[in-house]
Amino acid sequence: MKPAPFAYHRPATIVDAVRLLAELAPQDGRVLAGGQSLVPIMAFRLARPAHLIDINAVAGLDRLVVRDGVLRIGARVRHAGFHRPVVDGPLGAMLAQVVRHIAHYPIRLRGTFCGSLAHADPAAEWGVVAATLDAELVAVGVRGERRLAACDFFRGAMETVLAPDELLAEALLPILPEGTRFGFAEFSRRAGDYAMAMALAVLRLEGGAITTPRIGLGAAEPDARRCSAPRPKLPPPRSIRWRIRRRARNTAASSSVRWSIAP
């Protein structure tokens, strides 16, 4: 099938983009960045926006920089931009591992980090990353800018706190200190399929014990979330890693579990 007719808009500045969105949102205007979720559902006419606002010409939204202790990810930054570490240290390594679980390479070339968050698919890997790391999300509109905590951003499957006339312009991830370790596991029927469950663990070691653990879950619930109260101290990681590797070997024959553990 083909999409229903729509009007196409291509603003060049963020001011023009939010002005158009404020004007056209009441007419079911939608933002287009990567389009890897929106375009397929338009093709099946499950969505029929009357207007598309293409932000791919908006200057500055492709920004991917470290400033004030956070990694700032603009609305046009593609998944593929994380194939190699974008920042030194554990955060860059973690993003480079997680991104390879996202769909297939052609989709990663077009899909965007912020677009994935705004779409709020429970099976999206970046949602788990944002929730686990307590990311800060920047929404802009004609009324100004709002900064939203990731834990408050998701409202359930495909729902967020974004107003119809707001654009998710930027995501801010905290830089992880040296010595931070992480592990990511995802269960799907085949590589590249939507995840049926996933988990991200981020931790530090102090005196041979795990401290400040952060654990995030996705796909198994209506939205990605960080577990609220993990134990403050856990056994040494050697025994935990051994159990994880043994469990992974036992399930590897199904080819449906993909996992990554930082040494």
GROMACS .gro file of C-alpha atoms in nm:
model
  263
    1MET     CA    1   0.000   0.000   0.000
    2LYS     CA    2   0.094   0.366  -0.024
    3PRO     CA    3   0.052   0.646   0.231
    4ALA     CA    4  -0.256   0.863   0.223
    5PRO     CA    5  -0.197   1.213   0.078
    6PHE     CA    6  -0.011   1.457   0.301
    7ALA     CA    7   0.158   1.798   0.281
    8TYR     CA    8   0.536   1.802   0.318
    9HIS     CA    9   0.728   2.073   0.507
   10ARG     CA   10   1.106   2.107   0.542
   11PRO     CA   11   1.205   2.383   0.787
   12ALA     CA   12   1.567   2.498   0.808
   13THR     CA   13   1.573   2.624   1.168
   14ILE     CA   14   1.445   2.501   1.501
   15VAL     CA   15   1.234   2.818   1.531
   16ASP     CA   16   1.059   2.740   1.202
   17ALA     CA   17   1.019   2.375   1.298
   18VAL     CA   18   0.840   2.445   1.628
   19ARG     CA   19   0.630   2.719   1.467
   20LEU     CA   20   0.512   2.475   1.200
   21LEU     CA   21   0.449   2.208   1.461
   22ALA     CA   22   0.238   2.446   1.672
   23GLU     CA   23   0.037   2.540   1.362
   24LEU     CA   24  -0.004   2.190   1.219
   25ALA     CA   25  -0.023   1.963   1.524
   26PRO     CA   26  -0.401   2.026   1.557
   27GLN     CA   27  -0.429   1.896   1.199
   28ASP     CA   28  -0.239   1.579   1.292
   29GLY     CA   29   0.098   1.714   1.184
   30ARG     CA   30   0.389   1.480   1.262
   31VAL     CA   31   0.765   1.522   1.289
   32LEU     CA   32   0.981   1.319   1.050
   33ALA     CA   33   1.345   1.248   1.138
   34GLY     CA   34   1.452   0.892   1.052
   35GLY     CA   35   1.103   0.769   0.967
   36GLN     CA   36   1.181   0.404   1.039
   37SER     CA   37   0.867   0.366   1.250
   38LEU     CA   38   0.640   0.637   1.110
   39VAL     CA   39   0.682   0.567   0.737
   40PRO     CA   40   0.593   0.193   0.754
   41ILE     CA   41   0.273   0.256   0.950
   42MET     CA   42   0.185   0.532   0.703
   43ALA     CA   43   0.239   0.288   0.418
   44PHE     CA   44  -0.019   0.056   0.576
   45ARG     CA   45  -0.242   0.359   0.642
   46LEU     CA   46  -0.246   0.284   1.012
   47ALA     CA   47  -0.140   0.649   1.049
   48ARG     CA   48  -0.266   0.923   0.817
   49PRO     CA   49  -0.097   1.249   0.916
   50ALA     CA   50  -0.214   1.542   0.707
   51HIS     CA   51   0.127   1.710   0.739
   52LEU     CA   52   0.485   1.588   0.774
   53ILE     CA   53   0.747   1.825   0.917
   54ASP     CA   54   1.086   1.697   0.802
   55ILE     CA   55   1.358   1.816   1.045
   56ASN     CA   56   1.653   1.674   0.851
   57ALA     CA   57   1.754   2.020   0.726
   58VAL     CA   58   1.736   2.185   1.071
   59ALA     CA   59   2.082   2.309   1.164
   60GLY     CA   60   2.226   2.192   1.495
   61LEU     CA   61   2.005   1.889   1.550
   62ASP     CA   62   2.283   1.657   1.432
   63ARG     CA   63   2.497   1.764   1.729
   64LEU     CA   64   2.674   1.488   1.922
   65VAL     CA   65   2.907   1.649   2.177
   66VAL     CA   66   3.023   1.623   2.537
   67ARG     CA   67   2.956   1.932   2.744
   68ASP     CA   68   2.930   1.989   3.120
   69GLY     CA   69   2.973   1.621   3.199
   70VAL     CA   70   2.699   1.492   2.970
   71LEU     CA   71   2.679   1.351   2.619
   72ARG     CA   72   2.434   1.567   2.422
   73ILE     CA   73   2.254   1.377   2.144
   74GLY     CA   74   2.060   1.588   1.893
   75ALA     CA   75   1.734   1.486   1.729
   76ARG     CA   76   1.901   1.403   1.396
   77VAL     CA   77   2.175   1.174   1.534
   78ARG     CA   78   2.139   0.831   1.370
   79HIS     CA   79   2.171   0.494   1.541
   80ALA     CA   80   2.468   0.418   1.317
   81GLY     CA   81   2.656   0.709   1.470
   82PHE     CA   82   2.717   0.489   1.773
   83HIS     CA   83   2.872   0.193   1.592
   84ARG     CA   84   3.207   0.321   1.717
   85PRO     CA   85   3.247   0.477   2.063
   86VAL     CA   86   3.146   0.843   2.043
   87VAL     CA   87   3.313   0.922   2.375
   88ASP     CA   88   3.602   0.766   2.562
   89GLY     CA   89   3.532   0.543   2.859
   90PRO     CA   90   3.247   0.313   2.960
   91LEU     CA   91   2.960   0.518   2.814
   92GLY     CA   92   3.099   0.509   2.459
   93ALA     CA   93   3.169   0.137   2.486
   94MET     CA   94   2.822   0.066   2.621
   95LEU     CA   95   2.642   0.258   2.346
   96ALA     CA   96   2.855   0.086   2.081
   97GLN     CA   97   2.749  -0.255   2.213
   98VAL     CA   98   2.381  -0.176   2.263
   99VAL     CA   99   2.337  -0.023   1.916
  100ARG     CA  100   2.421  -0.351   1.743
  101HIS     CA  101   2.107  -0.505   1.892
  102ILE     CA  102   1.887  -0.250   1.712
  103ALA     CA  103   1.710  -0.402   1.410
  104HIS     CA  104   1.935  -0.429   1.100
  105TYR     CA  105   2.211  -0.212   0.957
  106PRO     CA  106   2.001  -0.028   0.693
  107ILE     CA  107   1.753   0.077   0.962
  108ARG     CA  108   2.034   0.197   1.187
  109LEU     CA  109   2.157   0.419   0.903
  110ARG     CA  110   1.832   0.619   0.909
  111GLY     CA  111   1.667   0.576   1.248
  112THR     CA  112   1.752   0.829   1.521
  113PHE     CA  113   1.821   0.810   1.893
  114CYS     CA  114   1.569   1.078   1.988
  115GLY     CA  115   1.312   0.949   1.741
  116SER     CA  116   1.327   0.610   1.911
  117LEU     CA  117   1.261   0.773   2.249
  118ALA     CA  118   0.975   0.985   2.114
  119HIS     CA  119   0.813   0.681   1.951
  120ALA     CA  120   0.826   0.506   2.293
  121ASP     CA  121   0.817   0.149   2.168
  122PRO     CA  122   0.863  -0.071   2.479
  123ALA     CA  123   1.098  -0.293   2.275
  124ALA     CA  124   1.336  -0.006   2.187
  125GLU     CA  125   1.688  -0.040   2.322
  126TRP     CA  126   1.753   0.333   2.364
  127GLY     CA  127   1.455   0.363   2.597
  128VAL     CA  128   1.619   0.118   2.837
  129VAL     CA  129   1.949   0.308   2.814
  130ALA     CA  130   1.779   0.641   2.886
  131ALA     CA  131   1.581   0.503   3.180
  132THR     CA  132   1.875   0.317   3.335
  133LEU     CA  133   2.113   0.613   3.313
  134ASP     CA  134   1.856   0.869   3.430
  135ALA     CA  135   1.887   1.063   3.105
  136GLU     CA  136   1.751   1.415   3.074
  137LEU     CA  137   1.538   1.487   2.768
  138VAL     CA  138   1.493   1.833   2.618
  139ALA     CA  139   1.155   1.916   2.461
  140VAL     CA  140   1.106   2.243   2.273
  141GLY     CA  141   0.795   2.422   2.153
  142VAL     CA  142   0.662   2.771   2.095
  143ARG     CA  143   0.612   2.804   2.473
  144GLY     CA  144   0.980   2.742   2.536
  145GLU     CA  145   1.195   2.452   2.653
  146ARG     CA  146   1.120   2.174   2.901
  147ARG     CA  147   1.373   1.939   3.059
  148LEU     CA  148   1.227   1.600   3.143
  149ALA     CA  149   1.371   1.311   3.341
  150ALA     CA  150   1.360   0.984   3.148
  151CYS     CA  151   1.175   0.819   3.436
  152ASP     CA  152   0.892   1.070   3.389
  153PHE     CA  153   0.899   1.074   3.007
  154PHE     CA  154   0.738   0.740   2.919
  155ARG     CA  155   0.366   0.696   2.989
  156GLY     CA  156   0.323   0.344   2.853
  157ALA     CA  157   0.349   0.174   2.515
  158MET     CA  158   0.386   0.439   2.241
  159GLU     CA  159   0.298   0.719   2.485
  160THR     CA  160   0.510   1.000   2.631
  161VAL     CA  161   0.455   1.329   2.812
  162LEU     CA  162   0.542   1.527   2.497
  163ALA     CA  163   0.268   1.770   2.398
  164PRO     CA  164   0.149   1.738   2.036
  165ASP     CA  165   0.324   2.067   1.951
  166GLU     CA  166   0.656   1.977   2.116
  167LEU     CA  167   0.969   1.836   1.954
  168LEU     CA  168   1.219   1.615   2.137
  169ALA     CA  169   1.528   1.814   2.041
  170GLU     CA  170   1.799   1.655   2.250
  171ALA     CA  171   1.883   1.373   2.491
  172LEU     CA  172   2.148   1.415   2.762
  173LEU     CA  173   2.331   1.109   2.897
  174PRO     CA  174   2.564   1.139   3.197
  175ILE     CA  175   2.927   1.048   3.134
  176LEU     CA  176   3.002   0.729   3.326
  177PRO     CA  177   3.316   0.739   3.545
  178GLU     CA  178   3.615   0.518   3.475
  179GLY     CA  179   3.576   0.177   3.630
  180THR     CA  180   3.205   0.155   3.554
  181ARG     CA  181   3.105  -0.184   3.421
  182PHE     CA  182   2.794  -0.284   3.233
  183GLY     CA  183   2.609  -0.577   3.083
  184PHE     CA  184   2.326  -0.586   2.830
  185ALA     CA  185   2.108  -0.884   2.733
  186GLU     CA  186   1.822  -0.907   2.487
  187PHE     CA  187   1.586  -1.190   2.401
  188SER     CA  188   1.424  -1.202   2.057
  189ARG     CA  189   1.308  -1.476   1.823
  190ARG     CA  190   1.572  -1.387   1.563
  191ALA     CA  191   1.853  -1.136   1.540
  192GLY     CA  192   1.701  -0.807   1.429
  193ASP     CA  193   1.348  -0.893   1.545
  194TYR     CA  194   1.169  -0.687   1.807
  195ALA     CA  195   1.292  -0.773   2.154
  196MET     CA  196   1.067  -0.976   2.381
  197ALA     CA  197   1.270  -0.880   2.687
  198MET     CA  198   1.592  -0.693   2.760
  199ALA     CA  199   1.794  -0.578   3.057
  200LEU     CA  200   2.081  -0.337   3.114
  201ALA     CA  201   2.298  -0.342   3.427
  202VAL     CA  202   2.545  -0.067   3.515
  203LEU     CA  203   2.763  -0.086   3.825
  204ARG     CA  204   3.086   0.011   3.997
  205LEU     CA  205   3.326  -0.191   4.210
  206GLU     CA  206   3.451  -0.079   4.549
  207GLY     CA  207   3.657  -0.307   4.770
  208GLY     CA  208   3.567  -0.610   4.560
  209ALA     CA  209   3.193  -0.554   4.600
  210ILE     CA  210   2.940  -0.416   4.351
  211THR     CA  211   2.814  -0.070   4.448
  212THR     CA  212   2.563   0.175   4.304
  213PRO     CA  213   2.402  -0.085   4.077
  214ARG     CA  214   2.153   0.039   3.819
  215ILE     CA  215   1.930  -0.210   3.642
  216GLY     CA  216   1.690  -0.126   3.360
  217LEU     CA  217   1.424  -0.342   3.196
  218GLY     CA  218   1.251  -0.317   2.861
  219ALA     CA  219   1.008  -0.493   2.624
  220ALA     CA  220   0.855  -0.709   2.898
  221GLU     CA  221   0.647  -0.418   3.034
  222PRO     CA  222   0.449  -0.127   2.882
  223ASP     CA  223   0.750   0.105   2.904
  224ALA     CA  224   1.120   0.099   2.978
  225ARG     CA  225   1.209   0.160   3.341
  226ARG     CA  226   1.489   0.153   3.592
  227CYS     CA  227   1.437  -0.087   3.881
  228SER     CA  228   1.369   0.127   4.184
  229ALA     CA  229   1.563  -0.039   4.463
  230PRO     CA  230   1.840  -0.285   4.372
  231ARG     CA  231   2.050  -0.407   4.661
  232PRO     CA  232   2.317  -0.147   4.752
  233LYS     CA  233   2.595  -0.409   4.766
  234LEU     CA  234   2.620  -0.737   4.580
  235PRO     CA  235   2.872  -1.026   4.576
  236PRO     CA  236   3.199  -0.990   4.381
  237PRO     CA  237   3.141  -0.983   4.004
  238ARG     CA  238   3.352  -1.288   3.926
  239SER     CA  239   3.090  -1.532   4.054
  240ILE     CA  240   2.805  -1.332   3.895
  241ARG     CA  241   2.980  -1.319   3.556
  242TRP     CA  242   3.043  -1.694   3.569
  243ARG     CA  243   2.673  -1.759   3.628
  244ILE     CA  244   2.574  -1.526   3.344
  245ARG     CA  245   2.814  -1.689   3.098
  246ARG     CA  246   2.699  -2.039   3.195
  247ARG     CA  247   2.335  -1.937   3.151
  248ALA     CA  248   2.413  -1.779   2.814
  249ARG     CA  249   2.588  -2.095   2.693
  250ASN     CA  250   2.286  -2.301   2.796
  251THR     CA  251   2.052  -2.080   2.591
  252ALA     CA  252   2.281  -2.004   2.295
  253ALA     CA  253   2.152  -2.298   2.092
  254SER     CA  254   1.824  -2.113   2.037
  255SER     CA  255   2.011  -1.820   1.868
  256SER     CA  256   1.758  -1.587   2.027
  257VAL     CA  257   1.961  -1.444   2.316
  258ARG     CA  258   2.219  -1.176   2.242
  259TRP     CA  259   2.421  -1.041   2.530
  260SER     CA  260   2.723  -0.824   2.602
  261ILE     CA  261   2.927  -0.791   2.921
  262ALA     CA  262   3.200  -0.538   2.985
  263PRO     CA  263   3.511  -0.698   3.135
   0.00000   0.00000   0.00000
